[in-house]
Amino acid sequence: MTQSKTDPRVLRTRKLIMDSFIELSGEKEFKDITVKDITSEAMINRATFYYHFEDIYDLLDKVLSEVLLVNLNCDVYENNELNEAMLVAIFQAITNFQKSLSNRCHRGYEDTIARIIREQLEIIFYKRLLKQCPTENEQALKVTAVMLSWGIYGVSVEWSKNNQQVPPEEFIKSAIPYIIAGINIGFAKGE
Amino acid sequence: MTQSKTDPRVLRTRKLIMDSFIELSGEKEFKDITVKDITSEAMINRATFYYHFEDIYDLLDKVLSEVLLVNLNCDVYENNELNEAMLVAIFQAITNFQKSLSNRCHRGYEDTIARIIREQLEIIFYKRLLKQCPTENEQALKVTAVMLSWGIYGVSVEWSKNNQQVPPEEFIKSAIPYIIAGINIGFAKGE
DNA sequence: TTCAATCTGTTGTATATCCGACAAATCGAT
DNA sequence: ATCGATTTGTCGGATATACAACAGATTGAA
């Protein structure tokens, strides 16, 4: 499915780097974290960092993607239809993620984080739509995925700002009928 | 003091192996633990195990030594005289060690474990005596160290068998006068 | 501004680890 | 006692990581 086999050394090292980065993120702001900090926390050589990541922004990118994806994959790949339950699950994953990670650290990088989350959502939606509507025009699916990712992420921002007392699953439900309708109007379930 | 610098890779790998071995020792008996078990728990290649250890007995040897030494070094290297307080501390380290590790696992390897502990004790005593009595005949110091290590270990076995309700520091105290006397008769404090 | 100090990426070489394969040894069941 | 299955140690070739050094960029204080 993913890649057949990866050298265990790279798995170990990548994990060491990512864990160290997450650890340091809890201690100080992103802008104050240097590559040296990360590699000495991880007890690996600084050059090895650059063997795995282009720079510290690339690391941020991959860490965020991975953390978000871990939350998502569990729920998403059990259901296989893009229905109400799945959308609720995704929305919850996003709000969980925002509560756990992006709030407590990375001040000043909210925009970067937002972009990464949206990109990940877009990828997930697109894959899902492709599988669900294989006969449909790919361009149309792409546009739908973009719209969904921006739209749902926007709702999560709104929830963070003004409605954290409402349970996320509750909050998203009021938007779901529009979403489902939008999908079904565009192209009626793979027909 | 020890060695100037060791490659961080070997530190990581040795720790992974030793930790995995200790972990597995809690789950099953020593005789049922294979090298494959250890290396797959540690997520390292089996060949790498043999790069660090001769075989699984060598690993047992080093793990026991290291665990025991960790207990000892804290206490021993603060005091620098081989006096009553230090002997009590050493005895406590041994009984602690026996309670924590050798009882719960490694059934059937008590003799091996006993030998390893005695060897370690002998090394520690010899070093200490050398520093304390630099003018004395080395052969005499060696003999004293051997006698001390066997004797004190024997007392700890006796304690384990029949007197665990007595506090170790209490138990060893009754033997200490003889020990100290023995040292001082043989060669009067480095004169 | 200027200067010193730190940080960033990059490179070449040495070495630890991986991987697959192998023969010999050991184990367990028939 | 025999046979298949596992384990043990070992090896050679491939690859990831360590290390030291470097020039350029960035930072922070005088």
Coordinates of C-alpha atoms (C1' of nucleotides) in Angstrom, one line a residue:
Chain A
M1 CA 0.0 0.0 0.0
T2 CA 2.3 2.7 1.2
Q3 CA 5.9 1.7 0.5
S4 CA 6.9 -2.0 0.7
K5 CA 9.8 -1.6 3.2
T6 CA 11.7 1.3 4.6
D7 CA 15.1 1.0 6.2
P8 CA 14.5 0.8 9.9
R9 CA 17.3 3.3 10.4
V10 CA 15.3 6.0 8.7
L11 CA 12.2 5.1 10.6
R12 CA 14.1 5.4 13.9
T13 CA 15.8 8.6 13.0
R14 CA 12.7 10.3 11.6
K15 CA 10.8 9.4 14.7
L16 CA 13.6 10.7 16.9
I17 CA 13.6 14.0 15.1
M18 CA 9.9 14.5 15.0
D19 CA 9.5 13.5 18.7
S20 CA 12.2 15.9 19.7
F21 CA 10.6 18.7 17.7
I22 CA 7.2 18.1 19.3
E23 CA 8.9 18.0 22.7
L24 CA 10.7 21.3 22.1
S25 CA 7.6 22.9 20.7
G26 CA 6.1 22.5 24.1
E27 CA 9.0 24.4 25.7
K28 CA 9.5 27.3 23.4
E29 CA 8.2 29.0 20.3
F30 CA 8.8 27.8 16.9
K31 CA 10.9 30.8 15.9
D32 CA 13.3 30.1 18.7
I33 CA 13.9 26.4 17.8
T34 CA 17.1 25.8 15.9
V35 CA 18.1 22.7 14.0
K36 CA 20.9 22.2 16.5
D37 CA 18.3 22.2 19.3
I38 CA 16.4 19.4 17.6
T39 CA 19.3 17.3 16.7
S40 CA 21.0 17.5 20.1
E41 CA 17.7 16.7 21.8
A42 CA 17.4 13.7 19.4
M43 CA 21.0 12.8 19.8
I44 CA 21.7 12.6 16.1
N45 CA 24.1 14.4 14.0
R46 CA 23.0 17.7 12.5
A47 CA 23.9 16.6 9.0
T48 CA 21.6 13.7 9.4
F49 CA 18.7 16.2 9.8
Y50 CA 19.3 17.5 6.3
Y51 CA 19.4 14.0 4.9
H52 CA 15.7 13.7 5.9
F53 CA 14.3 17.2 5.7
E54 CA 15.0 20.2 3.6
D55 CA 14.9 22.6 6.5
I56 CA 13.0 23.3 9.6
Y57 CA 9.8 24.4 7.7
D58 CA 9.8 21.1 5.9
L59 CA 9.9 19.4 9.2
L60 CA 7.0 21.5 10.5
D61 CA 5.1 20.6 7.4
K62 CA 5.7 16.8 7.8
V63 CA 5.1 16.8 11.6
L64 CA 1.8 18.5 11.2
S65 CA 0.6 16.4 8.3
E66 CA 1.6 13.2 10.1
V67 CA -0.1 14.1 13.4
L68 CA -3.2 15.1 11.7
L69 CA -3.2 12.1 9.5
V70 CA -2.8 9.8 12.4
N71 CA -5.9 11.2 13.9
L72 CA -7.7 10.9 10.6
N73 CA -6.7 7.5 9.2
C74 CA -8.2 5.5 12.1
D75 CA -11.6 6.9 11.5
V76 CA -11.6 7.6 7.8
Y77 CA -10.4 4.3 6.4
E78 CA -13.0 2.3 8.3
N79 CA -16.0 4.0 6.7
N80 CA -15.5 4.1 3.0
E81 CA -18.2 6.5 2.0
L82 CA -18.1 10.3 2.2
N83 CA -21.2 10.5 4.3
E84 CA -22.4 12.5 7.3
A85 CA -20.6 10.2 9.8
M86 CA -17.3 10.5 8.1
L87 CA -17.6 14.3 7.8
V88 CA -18.3 14.5 11.5
A89 CA -15.3 12.4 12.2
I90 CA -13.0 14.5 10.1
F91 CA -14.3 17.7 11.7
Q92 CA -13.6 16.3 15.1
A93 CA -10.1 15.3 14.1
I94 CA -9.5 18.8 13.0
T95 CA -10.7 20.4 16.2
N96 CA -8.9 17.9 18.3
F97 CA -5.8 18.6 16.4
Q98 CA -6.2 22.4 16.9
K99 CA -6.8 22.0 20.6
S100 CA -3.8 19.7 21.1
L101 CA -1.1 21.2 19.0
S102 CA -1.5 24.4 17.2
N103 CA -2.8 26.4 20.1
R104 CA -0.1 25.5 22.6
C105 CA 2.8 26.3 20.4
H106 CA 3.9 27.7 17.1
R107 CA 2.6 31.1 17.8
G108 CA 3.0 33.3 14.7
Y109 CA 2.7 30.3 12.4
E110 CA -1.0 29.9 12.4
D111 CA -1.2 30.6 8.7
T112 CA 1.4 28.0 7.9
I113 CA -0.4 25.5 10.0
A114 CA -3.8 26.4 8.5
R115 CA -2.4 25.9 5.0
I116 CA -0.9 22.5 5.8
I117 CA -4.2 21.3 7.3
R118 CA -6.1 22.4 4.3
E119 CA -3.7 20.8 1.9
Q120 CA -4.0 17.5 3.8
L121 CA -7.8 17.7 3.8
E122 CA -7.8 18.4 0.1
I123 CA -5.7 15.3 -0.5
I124 CA -8.0 13.2 1.6
F125 CA -11.2 14.4 0.1
Y126 CA -9.8 14.1 -3.4
K127 CA -8.7 10.5 -2.9
R128 CA -12.1 9.6 -1.4
L129 CA -14.1 11.2 -4.1
L130 CA -12.0 9.5 -6.8
K131 CA -12.8 6.2 -5.3
Q132 CA -16.4 7.0 -4.8
C133 CA -17.1 8.6 -8.2
P134 CA -14.7 7.0 -10.6
T135 CA -16.7 8.0 -13.7
E136 CA -16.7 11.7 -12.9
N137 CA -14.5 14.3 -14.5
E138 CA -11.3 14.6 -12.4
Q139 CA -11.2 18.4 -12.6
A140 CA -14.7 18.5 -11.1
L141 CA -13.6 16.3 -8.2
K142 CA -10.6 18.4 -7.7
V143 CA -12.7 21.6 -7.4
T144 CA -15.1 19.9 -5.0
A145 CA -12.2 18.7 -2.8
V146 CA -10.8 22.2 -2.7
M147 CA -14.1 23.7 -1.8
L148 CA -14.7 21.1 0.9
S149 CA -11.3 21.5 2.5
W150 CA -11.5 25.3 2.6
G151 CA -15.1 25.2 3.8
I152 CA -14.7 22.7 6.5
Y153 CA -11.5 24.3 7.7
G154 CA -13.3 27.6 7.8
V155 CA -16.0 26.2 10.0
S156 CA -13.4 24.8 12.4
V157 CA -11.8 28.3 12.6
E158 CA -15.2 29.7 13.4
W159 CA -15.8 27.1 16.0
S160 CA -12.4 27.8 17.6
K161 CA -13.1 31.6 17.8
N162 CA -16.7 31.8 19.0
N163 CA -18.2 28.4 19.7
Q164 CA -15.9 26.2 21.7
Q165 CA -18.7 25.5 24.2
V166 CA -20.7 23.8 21.5
P167 CA -19.6 20.2 20.9
P168 CA -17.8 20.0 17.5
E169 CA -20.0 17.2 16.3
E170 CA -23.0 19.3 17.0
F171 CA -21.5 22.4 15.4
I172 CA -20.7 20.8 12.1
K173 CA -24.0 19.0 11.7
S174 CA -25.8 22.2 10.8
A175 CA -23.5 22.6 7.8
I176 CA -23.6 19.0 6.6
P177 CA -26.9 19.0 4.6
Y178 CA -25.5 21.8 2.4
I179 CA -22.3 19.9 1.9
I180 CA -24.0 16.6 1.0
A181 CA -26.4 18.4 -1.3
G182 CA -23.6 20.2 -3.0
I183 CA -21.8 16.9 -3.7
N184 CA -25.0 15.2 -5.0
I185 CA -26.0 18.1 -7.2
G186 CA -22.7 18.2 -8.9
F187 CA -22.7 14.6 -9.8
A188 CA -25.1 12.0 -8.6
K189 CA -23.1 9.4 -6.8
G190 CA -21.0 8.0 -9.5
E191 CA -23.7 7.6 -12.1
Chain B
M1 CA 37.8 9.3 32.7
T2 CA 36.0 6.5 30.9
Q3 CA 36.5 6.9 27.1
S4 CA 36.7 10.3 25.5
K5 CA 33.8 9.9 23.1
T6 CA 31.7 7.0 21.8
D7 CA 29.8 7.0 18.5
P8 CA 26.2 8.0 19.4
R9 CA 25.0 5.2 17.2
V10 CA 26.6 2.6 19.4
L11 CA 25.2 4.2 22.5
R12 CA 21.7 4.2 21.0
T13 CA 21.9 0.6 19.8
R14 CA 23.4 -0.8 23.0
K15 CA 20.7 0.9 25.0
L16 CA 18.0 -0.4 22.7
I17 CA 19.3 -3.9 23.0
M18 CA 19.7 -3.8 26.8
D19 CA 16.3 -2.2 27.4
S20 CA 14.6 -4.8 25.2
F21 CA 16.3 -7.6 27.0
I22 CA 15.2 -6.2 30.4
E23 CA 11.7 -5.8 29.1
L24 CA 11.6 -9.4 27.7
S25 CA 13.1 -10.7 31.0
G26 CA 10.0 -9.5 32.7
E27 CA 7.8 -11.4 30.3
K28 CA 9.5 -14.8 30.0
E29 CA 12.4 -16.8 31.4
F30 CA 15.9 -16.3 30.2
K31 CA 16.2 -19.7 28.6
D32 CA 13.2 -18.9 26.3
I33 CA 14.6 -15.5 25.1
T34 CA 16.2 -15.7 21.7
V35 CA 18.5 -13.2 20.0
K36 CA 15.7 -12.7 17.4
D37 CA 13.3 -11.8 20.2
I38 CA 15.6 -9.2 21.5
T39 CA 16.5 -7.7 18.1
S40 CA 12.9 -7.5 16.8
E41 CA 11.8 -5.9 20.1
A42 CA 14.6 -3.4 19.7
M43 CA 13.9 -3.0 16.0
I44 CA 17.5 -3.5 15.0
N45 CA 19.1 -6.1 12.7
R46 CA 20.1 -9.4 14.2
A47 CA 23.6 -9.0 12.8
T48 CA 24.0 -5.8 14.7
F49 CA 23.5 -7.6 17.9
Y50 CA 26.6 -9.7 17.2
Y51 CA 28.5 -6.5 16.4
H52 CA 28.0 -5.5 20.1
F53 CA 27.8 -8.7 22.0
E54 CA 29.4 -12.1 21.6
D55 CA 26.2 -13.9 22.4
I56 CA 23.2 -13.8 24.7
Y57 CA 25.3 -14.7 27.8
D58 CA 27.6 -11.9 27.1
L59 CA 24.6 -9.6 27.0
L60 CA 23.4 -11.0 30.3
D61 CA 26.8 -10.4 31.7
K62 CA 26.9 -6.8 30.6
V63 CA 23.4 -6.0 31.6
L64 CA 23.8 -7.3 35.1
S65 CA 27.1 -5.5 35.6
E66 CA 25.7 -2.3 34.3
V67 CA 22.6 -2.4 36.4
L68 CA 24.6 -3.2 39.5
L69 CA 27.2 -0.6 38.8
V70 CA 24.6 2.1 38.4
N71 CA 23.3 1.3 41.9
L72 CA 26.8 1.3 43.2
N73 CA 28.5 4.2 41.6
C74 CA 26.2 6.8 43.1
D75 CA 27.0 5.8 46.7
V76 CA 30.6 4.5 46.3
Y77 CA 32.3 7.3 44.5
E78 CA 31.1 9.9 47.0
N79 CA 32.7 8.3 50.0
N80 CA 36.3 7.6 49.2
E81 CA 37.3 5.4 52.1
L82 CA 36.5 1.7 52.4
N83 CA 34.9 2.2 55.8
E84 CA 31.8 1.0 57.6
A85 CA 29.4 3.4 55.8
M86 CA 30.7 2.4 52.4
L87 CA 30.4 -1.3 53.1
V88 CA 26.9 -0.9 54.3
A89 CA 26.0 1.0 51.1
I90 CA 27.5 -1.7 48.9
F91 CA 25.6 -4.4 50.8
Q92 CA 22.4 -2.5 50.4
A93 CA 23.1 -2.1 46.7
I94 CA 23.5 -5.9 46.4
T95 CA 20.4 -6.8 48.2
N96 CA 18.4 -4.1 46.3
F97 CA 19.7 -5.6 43.1
Q98 CA 18.8 -9.1 44.1
K99 CA 15.3 -8.1 45.0
S100 CA 14.7 -6.1 41.8
L101 CA 16.2 -8.3 39.1
S102 CA 17.5 -11.7 39.8
N103 CA 14.5 -12.9 41.7
R104 CA 11.9 -12.0 39.2
C105 CA 13.5 -13.5 36.2
H106 CA 16.5 -15.6 35.0
R107 CA 15.4 -18.6 36.9
G108 CA 18.0 -21.3 36.5
Y109 CA 20.8 -18.8 36.0
E110 CA 21.4 -17.8 39.6
D111 CA 24.9 -19.2 39.5
T112 CA 25.8 -17.1 36.5
I113 CA 24.3 -14.0 38.1
A114 CA 26.2 -14.7 41.4
R115 CA 29.4 -15.0 39.6
I116 CA 28.9 -11.8 37.7
I117 CA 28.1 -9.9 40.9
R118 CA 31.1 -11.3 42.7
E119 CA 33.4 -10.3 39.8
Q120 CA 32.1 -6.8 39.8
L121 CA 32.5 -6.5 43.6
E122 CA 36.0 -7.8 43.3
I123 CA 36.9 -5.1 40.7
I124 CA 35.4 -2.4 42.9
F125 CA 37.1 -3.5 46.0
Y126 CA 40.5 -3.9 44.3
K127 CA 40.4 -0.5 42.8
R128 CA 39.4 1.0 46.1
L129 CA 42.1 -0.8 48.0
L130 CA 44.7 0.2 45.4
K131 CA 43.9 3.8 45.9
Q132 CA 43.7 3.5 49.7
C133 CA 46.9 1.5 50.2
P134 CA 49.2 2.3 47.3
T135 CA 52.3 1.0 49.0
E136 CA 51.0 -2.4 49.7
N137 CA 51.8 -5.5 47.6
E138 CA 49.4 -5.8 44.8
Q139 CA 49.0 -9.6 45.3
A140 CA 47.9 -9.0 48.9
L141 CA 45.3 -6.5 47.8
K142 CA 44.0 -8.8 45.2
V143 CA 43.6 -11.6 47.7
T144 CA 41.8 -9.2 50.1
A145 CA 39.5 -8.1 47.3
V146 CA 38.6 -11.7 46.4
M147 CA 37.9 -12.5 50.0
L148 CA 35.8 -9.5 50.5
S149 CA 33.7 -10.0 47.4
W150 CA 33.0 -13.7 48.2
G151 CA 32.4 -13.0 51.8
I152 CA 30.0 -10.1 51.4
Y153 CA 28.2 -11.8 48.6
G154 CA 27.8 -14.9 50.8
V155 CA 26.3 -12.8 53.5
S156 CA 23.8 -11.4 51.0
V157 CA 22.8 -14.9 50.0
E158 CA 22.3 -15.8 53.7
W159 CA 20.2 -12.7 54.1
S160 CA 18.0 -13.6 51.1
K161 CA 17.4 -17.1 52.3
N162 CA 16.7 -16.7 55.9
N163 CA 16.7 -13.1 57.1
Q164 CA 14.8 -10.9 54.7
Q165 CA 12.8 -9.5 57.6
V166 CA 15.9 -7.9 59.1
P167 CA 17.0 -4.7 57.4
P168 CA 20.0 -5.3 55.2
E169 CA 22.0 -2.5 56.9
E170 CA 21.4 -4.1 60.2
F171 CA 22.3 -7.5 59.0
I172 CA 25.7 -6.6 57.5
K173 CA 26.7 -4.5 60.5
S174 CA 27.4 -7.6 62.6
A175 CA 29.9 -8.7 60.1
I176 CA 31.7 -5.4 59.6
P177 CA 34.0 -5.4 62.6
Y178 CA 35.6 -8.6 61.3
I179 CA 36.0 -7.2 57.9
I180 CA 37.6 -4.0 59.0
A181 CA 39.8 -5.9 61.4
G182 CA 40.9 -8.2 58.7
I183 CA 41.9 -5.4 56.4
N184 CA 43.8 -3.6 59.1
I185 CA 45.7 -6.6 60.3
G186 CA 46.8 -7.5 56.9
F187 CA 48.4 -4.1 56.2
A188 CA 47.9 -1.2 58.4
K189 CA 46.3 1.5 56.3
G190 CA 49.0 2.1 53.7
E191 CA 51.9 2.4 56.1
Chain C
dT1 C1' 27.5 50.7 11.2
dT2 C1' 30.7 47.1 12.7
dC3 C1' 32.1 43.1 14.7
dA4 C1' 31.8 38.6 17.0
dA5 C1' 29.0 34.8 17.6
dT6 C1' 25.8 31.7 16.2
dC7 C1' 23.1 29.3 12.8
dT8 C1' 22.4 27.3 8.2
dG9 C1' 23.2 24.2 4.4
dT10 C1' 26.6 21.4 2.1
dT11 C1' 30.5 18.3 1.2
dG12 C1' 33.9 14.2 1.7
dT13 C1' 35.3 10.5 4.3
dA14 C1' 34.9 7.0 8.0
dT15 C1' 32.0 3.8 10.2
dA16 C1' 27.7 1.6 12.2
dT17 C1' 23.9 -0.7 10.7
dC18 C1' 21.1 -3.2 7.4
dC19 C1' 20.1 -7.1 4.5
dG20 C1' 20.3 -11.5 2.5
dA21 C1' 22.4 -15.6 2.5
dC22 C1' 24.8 -19.5 4.5
dA23 C1' 26.4 -23.8 7.3
dA24 C1' 26.3 -25.6 11.7
dA25 C1' 23.8 -26.4 16.0
dT26 C1' 19.7 -27.1 18.6
dC27 C1' 14.9 -28.3 19.3
dG28 C1' 10.4 -30.9 18.9
dA29 C1' 7.6 -34.1 17.2
dT30 C1' 6.8 -38.5 15.0
Chain D
dA1 C1' 16.8 -42.3 15.6
dT2 C1' 15.2 -39.3 12.0
dC3 C1' 13.4 -35.3 9.9
dG4 C1' 11.7 -30.5 9.4
dA5 C1' 11.9 -26.2 11.7
dT6 C1' 14.0 -22.9 14.3
dT7 C1' 18.1 -20.8 16.1
dT8 C1' 22.9 -19.4 16.0
dG9 C1' 27.0 -17.2 14.4
dT10 C1' 29.3 -15.3 10.4
dC11 C1' 30.1 -13.0 6.0
dG12 C1' 30.2 -9.4 2.0
dG13 C1' 28.1 -5.7 -0.2
dA14 C1' 24.8 -1.7 0.2
dT15 C1' 23.3 2.3 2.7
dA16 C1' 22.4 5.6 6.7
dT17 C1' 24.6 8.1 10.0
dA18 C1' 28.7 10.5 12.3
dC19 C1' 32.1 13.9 12.1
dA20 C1' 34.8 17.8 10.9
dA21 C1' 35.3 21.5 8.1
dC22 C1' 33.6 25.2 5.3
dA23 C1' 31.4 29.6 3.4
dG24 C1' 27.5 32.4 3.6
dA25 C1' 23.4 34.2 6.3
dT26 C1' 21.5 35.9 10.5
dT27 C1' 21.6 37.7 14.9
dG28 C1' 22.7 40.8 18.8
dA29 C1' 25.4 43.9 21.2
dA30 C1' 28.7 47.8 21.2

